[in-house]
mmCIF file of C-alpha atoms in Angstrom:
data_model
loop_
_atom_site.group_PDB
_atom_site.id
_atom_site.type_symbol
_atom_site.label_atom_id
_atom_site.label_comp_id
_atom_site.label_asym_id
_atom_site.label_seq_id
_atom_site.Cartn_x
_atom_site.Cartn_y
_atom_site.Cartn_z
ATOM 1 C CA UNK A 5 -3.410 -21.910 -49.336
ATOM 2 C CA UNK A 6 -6.824 -20.655 -47.298
ATOM 3 C CA UNK A 7 -8.278 -21.779 -44.299
ATOM 4 C CA UNK A 8 -10.996 -24.814 -44.812
ATOM 5 C CA UNK A 9 -13.623 -25.266 -42.462
ATOM 6 C CA UNK A 10 -16.621 -27.942 -42.572
ATOM 7 C CA UNK A 11 -20.050 -26.405 -41.927
ATOM 8 C CA UNK A 12 -20.335 -25.786 -39.413
ATOM 9 C CA UNK A 13 -16.661 -25.009 -37.766
ATOM 10 C CA UNK A 14 -15.423 -26.137 -34.765
ATOM 11 C CA UNK A 15 -12.569 -23.988 -32.908
ATOM 12 C CA UNK A 16 -11.050 -26.078 -29.884
ATOM 13 C CA UNK A 17 -8.931 -23.552 -27.490
ATOM 14 C CA UNK A 18 -6.952 -24.443 -24.387
ATOM 15 C CA UNK A 19 -7.634 -21.616 -21.790
ATOM 16 C CA UNK A 20 -6.117 -21.097 -18.516
ATOM 17 C CA UNK A 21 -9.224 -19.917 -16.469
ATOM 18 C CA UNK A 22 -8.905 -17.644 -13.251
ATOM 19 C CA UNK A 23 -10.917 -19.662 -10.384
ATOM 20 C CA UNK A 24 -10.276 -17.074 -7.700
ATOM 21 C CA UNK A 25 -7.952 -14.285 -6.495
ATOM 22 C CA UNK A 26 -7.013 -12.077 -4.129
ATOM 23 C CA UNK A 27 -5.941 -8.520 -4.458
ATOM 24 C CA UNK A 28 -3.662 -7.098 -1.498
ATOM 25 C CA UNK A 29 -4.008 -3.308 -2.205
ATOM 26 C CA UNK A 30 -0.685 -1.399 -0.962
ATOM 27 C CA UNK A 31 0.653 -4.200 1.017
ATOM 28 C CA UNK A 32 3.422 -2.888 3.269
ATOM 29 C CA UNK A 33 6.392 -5.135 2.172
ATOM 30 C CA UNK A 34 9.233 -3.426 4.125
ATOM 31 C CA UNK A 35 9.264 -0.954 6.930
ATOM 32 C CA UNK A 36 13.296 -0.613 8.319
ATOM 33 C CA UNK A 37 15.461 1.743 9.846
ATOM 34 C CA UNK A 38 18.696 1.434 8.337
ATOM 35 C CA UNK A 39 22.167 3.336 8.877
ATOM 36 C CA UNK A 40 23.988 3.872 5.563
ATOM 37 C CA UNK A 41 27.714 4.714 6.445
ATOM 38 C CA UNK A 42 29.432 7.699 5.198
ATOM 39 C CA UNK A 43 32.273 5.970 3.768
ATOM 40 C CA UNK A 44 30.195 3.742 1.558
ATOM 41 C CA UNK A 45 28.393 7.356 -0.385
ATOM 42 C CA UNK A 46 31.572 10.076 0.077
ATOM 43 C CA UNK A 47 29.813 11.665 3.300
ATOM 44 C CA UNK A 48 26.379 12.726 5.112
ATOM 45 C CA UNK A 49 23.209 11.941 2.987
ATOM 46 C CA UNK A 50 21.262 15.020 2.731
ATOM 47 C CA UNK A 51 18.339 13.934 0.439
ATOM 48 C CA UNK A 52 16.814 10.870 -0.516
ATOM 49 C CA UNK A 53 16.162 11.660 -4.554
ATOM 50 C CA UNK A 54 14.101 8.503 -5.657
ATOM 51 C CA UNK A 55 13.812 4.845 -4.779
ATOM 52 C CA UNK A 56 13.677 1.497 -7.398
ATOM 53 C CA UNK A 57 13.301 -1.844 -6.246
ATOM 54 C CA UNK A 58 15.422 -4.512 -7.910
ATOM 55 C CA UNK A 59 13.008 -7.628 -7.856
ATOM 56 C CA UNK A 60 14.799 -11.074 -7.372
ATOM 57 C CA UNK A 61 12.016 -13.486 -7.127
ATOM 58 C CA UNK A 62 8.227 -13.512 -6.401
ATOM 59 C CA UNK A 63 7.217 -17.150 -5.495
ATOM 60 C CA UNK A 64 4.118 -18.813 -4.093
ATOM 61 C CA UNK A 65 3.671 -22.278 -2.293
ATOM 62 C CA UNK A 66 0.487 -23.911 -1.544
ATOM 63 C CA UNK A 67 0.398 -24.493 2.324
ATOM 64 C CA UNK A 68 -1.919 -27.613 2.457
ATOM 65 C CA UNK A 69 -5.499 -27.033 1.028
ATOM 66 C CA UNK A 70 -6.038 -24.407 3.446
ATOM 67 C CA UNK A 71 -3.591 -21.569 2.424
ATOM 68 C CA UNK A 72 -1.003 -19.988 -0.148
ATOM 69 C CA UNK A 73 2.032 -18.292 0.786
ATOM 70 C CA UNK A 74 3.346 -15.657 -0.874
ATOM 71 C CA UNK A 75 7.157 -14.756 -0.888
ATOM 72 C CA UNK A 76 9.158 -12.013 -2.192
ATOM 73 C CA UNK A 77 12.765 -11.306 -2.520
ATOM 74 C CA UNK A 78 13.964 -7.734 -3.592
ATOM 75 C CA UNK A 79 16.717 -5.411 -3.703
ATOM 76 C CA UNK A 80 16.407 -1.657 -3.423
ATOM 77 C CA UNK A 81 18.478 0.688 -5.434
ATOM 78 C CA UNK A 82 18.616 4.793 -3.610
ATOM 79 C CA UNK A 83 19.434 7.969 -5.684
ATOM 80 C CA UNK A 84 20.544 10.002 -2.837
ATOM 81 C CA UNK A 85 22.009 13.519 -2.573
ATOM 82 C CA UNK A 86 25.512 13.230 -0.286
ATOM 83 C CA UNK A 87 26.530 16.627 1.182
ATOM 84 C CA UNK A 88 25.440 20.286 0.983
ATOM 85 C CA UNK A 89 23.541 21.757 -1.640
ATOM 86 C CA UNK A 90 24.611 21.888 -4.732
ATOM 87 C CA UNK A 91 25.413 18.027 -3.600
ATOM 88 C CA UNK A 92 26.402 14.626 -5.016
ATOM 89 C CA UNK A 93 24.140 12.442 -6.505
ATOM 90 C CA UNK A 94 25.194 8.408 -5.509
ATOM 91 C CA UNK A 95 23.727 5.138 -5.740
ATOM 92 C CA UNK A 96 23.252 2.839 -2.790
ATOM 93 C CA UNK A 97 22.144 -0.727 -3.286
ATOM 94 C CA UNK A 98 20.414 -2.167 -0.309
ATOM 95 C CA UNK A 99 20.043 -5.986 -0.637
ATOM 96 C CA UNK A 100 18.652 -9.085 0.726
ATOM 97 C CA UNK A 101 14.846 -7.743 1.433
ATOM 98 C CA UNK A 102 12.471 -10.674 2.017
ATOM 99 C CA UNK A 103 8.587 -10.462 2.501
ATOM 100 C CA UNK A 104 5.995 -13.253 3.027
ATOM 101 C CA UNK A 105 2.599 -13.652 4.108
ATOM 102 C CA UNK A 106 0.383 -16.597 4.186
ATOM 103 C CA UNK A 107 -3.556 -15.840 2.392
ATOM 104 C CA UNK A 108 -6.165 -18.206 3.411
ATOM 105 C CA UNK A 109 -8.535 -19.476 1.137
ATOM 106 C CA UNK A 110 -11.652 -17.746 2.527
ATOM 107 C CA UNK A 111 -9.876 -14.491 1.506
ATOM 108 C CA UNK A 112 -9.930 -15.088 -1.982
ATOM 109 C CA UNK A 113 -12.345 -14.035 -4.671
ATOM 110 C CA UNK A 114 -14.553 -16.110 -4.739
ATOM 111 C CA UNK A 115 -13.768 -18.028 -1.321
ATOM 112 C CA UNK A 116 -12.412 -21.374 -2.240
ATOM 113 C CA UNK A 117 -12.886 -24.762 0.252
ATOM 114 C CA UNK A 118 -10.025 -27.151 0.752
ATOM 115 C CA UNK A 119 -11.674 -29.470 -1.762
ATOM 116 C CA UNK A 120 -12.433 -27.055 -4.598
ATOM 117 C CA UNK A 121 -8.493 -25.669 -4.049
ATOM 118 C CA UNK A 122 -7.756 -29.301 -4.359
ATOM 119 C CA UNK A 123 -10.057 -29.765 -7.508
ATOM 120 C CA UNK A 124 -9.907 -27.137 -8.888
ATOM 121 C CA UNK A 125 -6.210 -25.086 -8.989
ATOM 122 C CA UNK A 126 -3.256 -26.525 -10.953
ATOM 123 C CA UNK A 127 -1.172 -23.407 -10.424
ATOM 124 C CA UNK A 128 -0.944 -19.753 -9.634
ATOM 125 C CA UNK A 129 0.354 -16.195 -10.821
ATOM 126 C CA UNK A 130 1.252 -13.490 -9.038
ATOM 127 C CA UNK A 131 1.165 -9.636 -10.568
ATOM 128 C CA UNK A 132 3.142 -6.959 -8.504
ATOM 129 C CA UNK A 133 2.011 -3.260 -9.467
ATOM 130 C CA UNK A 134 2.252 0.070 -8.116
ATOM 131 C CA UNK A 135 5.034 0.189 -6.323
ATOM 132 C CA UNK A 136 5.191 3.313 -3.969
ATOM 133 C CA UNK A 137 8.153 4.590 -1.717
ATOM 134 C CA UNK A 138 8.452 6.282 1.497
ATOM 135 C CA UNK A 139 11.990 7.541 2.585
ATOM 136 C CA UNK A 140 13.270 9.814 5.228
ATOM 137 C CA UNK A 141 16.290 10.788 6.794
ATOM 138 C CA UNK A 142 16.196 10.424 10.196
ATOM 139 C CA UNK A 143 19.695 11.878 11.092
ATOM 140 C CA UNK A 144 23.317 10.337 12.045
ATOM 141 C CA UNK A 145 23.676 6.853 13.242
ATOM 142 C CA UNK A 146 26.321 8.091 15.768
ATOM 143 C CA UNK A 147 23.859 10.234 17.389
ATOM 144 C CA UNK A 148 22.900 8.705 20.617
ATOM 145 C CA UNK A 149 19.333 9.874 20.313
ATOM 146 C CA UNK A 150 19.172 8.221 16.586
ATOM 147 C CA UNK A 151 17.384 4.782 16.322
ATOM 148 C CA UNK A 152 20.316 3.552 14.405
ATOM 149 C CA UNK A 153 22.513 4.107 17.014
ATOM 150 C CA UNK A 154 24.554 0.973 18.441
ATOM 151 C CA UNK A 155 27.238 0.207 21.178
ATOM 152 C CA UNK A 156 29.936 0.802 18.669
ATOM 153 C CA UNK A 157 28.415 3.652 16.431
ATOM 154 C CA UNK A 158 29.004 3.866 12.758
ATOM 155 C CA UNK A 159 29.480 7.958 10.804
ATOM 156 C CA UNK A 160 26.604 7.233 8.363
ATOM 157 C CA UNK A 161 22.913 8.321 7.770
ATOM 158 C CA UNK A 162 20.081 6.744 9.898
ATOM 159 C CA UNK A 163 17.138 6.459 6.673
ATOM 160 C CA UNK A 164 13.883 4.999 7.768
ATOM 161 C CA UNK A 165 12.643 3.059 4.346
ATOM 162 C CA UNK A 166 8.883 1.805 3.618
ATOM 163 C CA UNK A 167 7.671 0.165 0.409
ATOM 164 C CA UNK A 168 4.343 -0.629 -0.683
ATOM 165 C CA UNK A 169 3.352 -2.992 -3.469
ATOM 166 C CA UNK A 170 0.043 -4.234 -4.774
ATOM 167 C CA UNK A 171 -0.362 -8.242 -4.800
ATOM 168 C CA UNK A 172 -2.520 -9.780 -7.297
ATOM 169 C CA UNK A 173 -2.814 -13.588 -6.743
ATOM 170 C CA UNK A 174 -4.880 -15.710 -9.312
ATOM 171 C CA UNK A 175 -5.358 -19.329 -9.094
ATOM 172 C CA UNK A 176 -6.014 -20.838 -12.110
ATOM 173 C CA UNK A 177 -6.539 -24.376 -14.253
ATOM 174 C CA UNK A 178 -6.533 -24.773 -17.542
ATOM 175 C CA UNK A 179 -9.722 -25.797 -19.226
ATOM 176 C CA UNK A 180 -10.740 -27.242 -22.779
ATOM 177 C CA UNK A 181 -12.884 -24.972 -24.799
ATOM 178 C CA UNK A 182 -14.804 -25.977 -27.914
ATOM 179 C CA UNK A 183 -16.732 -23.154 -29.989
ATOM 180 C CA UNK A 184 -19.061 -24.030 -32.783
ATOM 181 C CA UNK A 185 -19.350 -21.431 -35.190
ATOM 182 C CA UNK A 186 -20.993 -20.723 -38.924
ATOM 183 C CA UNK A 187 -19.193 -19.124 -41.327
ATOM 184 C CA UNK A 188 -20.702 -17.059 -44.277
ATOM 185 C CA UNK A 189 -20.203 -18.769 -46.984
ATOM 186 C CA UNK A 190 -18.837 -15.184 -48.829
ATOM 187 C CA UNK A 191 -16.439 -15.299 -46.373
ATOM 188 C CA UNK A 192 -15.258 -19.076 -47.337
#
């Protein structure tokens, strides 16, 4: 059965339109120094081979009519080498990292007034891309000069971890769009 369209055709669409967006390039979402106990990996970590992120949630809340708060919860998965050459590969999961940032409406493109925000925004969408990581071994946790040293030292490896990501926040509203068109009679 073919599409029957009266002349001219009317196409009725429901589209989500981006009213404003904010892009935070390579936002630092983590900058911590962590001690990984030797008993968790079977010895001293000598190399960080790779770092991956496990995103638990990416949420956004509207703070009044003046700002948007972006909140991320994530875990890190480290692939590390334990011991001297050739070493043994181990996987370490570090859980419970959180990041949040408030973005004023005037930092969106185009900037929104509280009134425009109230009238023109129905929902938002967060896009996270270009994750990048920095991991550095700082030494032994039980070394008194280590930033991981505590009153009751733990045998392990002191590691500095930094995580960066592009955060794109789109504020949107649904619109009904009607398009009129003429079809070529040969196509009908």
